[in-house]
């Protein structure tokens, strides 16, 4: 073990308890992730009231994954824009310095 203190968090999803062991510094992230999952499950259940169990969980997971992919695409596009802006700024500074 790396020496980092570990903790076990018990979360309940769809009536089942899950014990998750992780470094203590990640304990709040586990709780936050569980709360996000529960909220997204509830939202999916409102939209599709007939879904239960695995089908509800899979559709919710697919929705979360879809959001994650969208965020990754948005992040990549933003990064390209920022890189272009930095390059343009560097070129402008270089041209200004060449004139002096």
Coordinates of C-alpha atoms in Angstrom, one line a residue:
X1 CA 0.0 0.0 0.0
X2 CA 1.2 3.6 -0.7
X3 CA 0.7 4.7 2.9
X4 CA -2.4 6.8 2.1
X5 CA -5.3 6.3 4.5
X6 CA -8.2 4.5 3.0
X7 CA -11.8 4.6 3.8
X8 CA -14.9 2.6 3.0
X9 CA -18.0 4.4 1.9
X10 CA -21.3 2.6 1.8
X11 CA -23.7 4.0 -0.8
X12 CA -27.2 2.8 -1.6
X13 CA -28.3 2.7 -5.2
X14 CA -31.7 1.3 -6.2
X15 CA -32.1 -0.4 -2.8
X16 CA -28.7 -2.1 -3.0
X17 CA -25.8 -1.1 -0.7
X18 CA -22.3 -0.9 -2.2
X19 CA -19.1 -0.6 -0.1
X20 CA -16.5 1.4 -1.9
X21 CA -12.9 1.4 -0.7
X22 CA -10.8 4.4 -1.7
X23 CA -8.2 6.8 -0.4
X24 CA -9.6 9.0 2.3
X25 CA -9.0 12.1 0.1
X26 CA -11.4 10.7 -2.4
X27 CA -14.2 10.0 0.1
X28 CA -16.2 13.2 -0.7
X29 CA -15.9 12.5 -4.5
X30 CA -17.5 9.1 -3.9
X31 CA -20.3 10.7 -2.0
X32 CA -20.8 13.4 -4.7
X33 CA -20.7 10.8 -7.5
X34 CA -23.3 8.7 -5.7
X35 CA -25.6 11.8 -5.2
X36 CA -25.2 12.7 -8.9
X37 CA -26.1 9.1 -9.9
X38 CA -29.1 9.1 -7.6
X39 CA -30.3 12.4 -8.9
X40 CA -29.9 11.3 -12.5
X41 CA -31.6 8.0 -11.8
X42 CA -34.6 10.0 -10.3
X43 CA -34.7 12.2 -13.4
X44 CA -34.6 9.2 -15.7
X45 CA -37.3 7.5 -13.7
X46 CA -39.5 10.7 -14.0
X47 CA -39.1 10.6 -17.8
X48 CA -39.5 6.8 -18.1
X49 CA -41.7 5.7 -15.2
X50 CA -42.0 2.2 -16.4
X51 CA -38.3 1.5 -16.3
X52 CA -37.0 -0.4 -13.3
X53 CA -33.8 -2.2 -12.2
X54 CA -31.1 -2.8 -14.7
X55 CA -32.9 -1.1 -17.6
X56 CA -33.2 2.1 -15.5
X57 CA -29.6 1.9 -14.4
X58 CA -28.3 1.3 -18.0
X59 CA -30.3 4.1 -19.5
X60 CA -29.1 6.4 -16.7
X61 CA -25.5 5.3 -17.3
X62 CA -25.8 5.9 -21.0
X63 CA -27.2 9.4 -20.3
X64 CA -24.3 10.2 -18.0
X65 CA -21.8 8.8 -20.5
X66 CA -23.4 10.9 -23.3
X67 CA -23.0 14.0 -21.2
X68 CA -19.4 13.1 -20.4
X69 CA -18.6 12.7 -24.1
X70 CA -20.2 16.0 -24.9
X71 CA -18.2 17.7 -22.2
X72 CA -15.0 16.1 -23.5
X73 CA -15.8 17.4 -27.1
X74 CA -16.6 20.9 -25.8
X75 CA -13.3 20.9 -23.7
X76 CA -11.3 19.8 -26.7
X77 CA -12.8 22.5 -28.9
X78 CA -12.2 25.1 -26.3
X79 CA -8.6 24.0 -25.9
X80 CA -8.1 24.4 -29.6
X81 CA -9.5 27.9 -29.5
X82 CA -7.3 28.9 -26.6
X83 CA -4.3 27.4 -28.2
X84 CA -5.0 29.4 -31.4
X85 CA -5.5 32.6 -29.3
X86 CA -2.2 32.0 -27.5
X87 CA -0.4 31.4 -30.8
X88 CA -1.8 34.5 -32.3
X89 CA -0.8 36.5 -29.2
X90 CA 2.8 35.1 -29.4
X91 CA 3.0 36.0 -33.1
X92 CA 1.8 39.5 -32.4
X93 CA 4.3 40.0 -29.6
X94 CA 7.1 38.6 -31.8
X95 CA 6.2 41.0 -34.6
X96 CA 6.1 43.9 -32.1
X97 CA 9.6 42.9 -30.8
X98 CA 11.0 42.6 -34.3
X99 CA 10.0 46.2 -35.0
X100 CA 11.9 47.5 -32.0

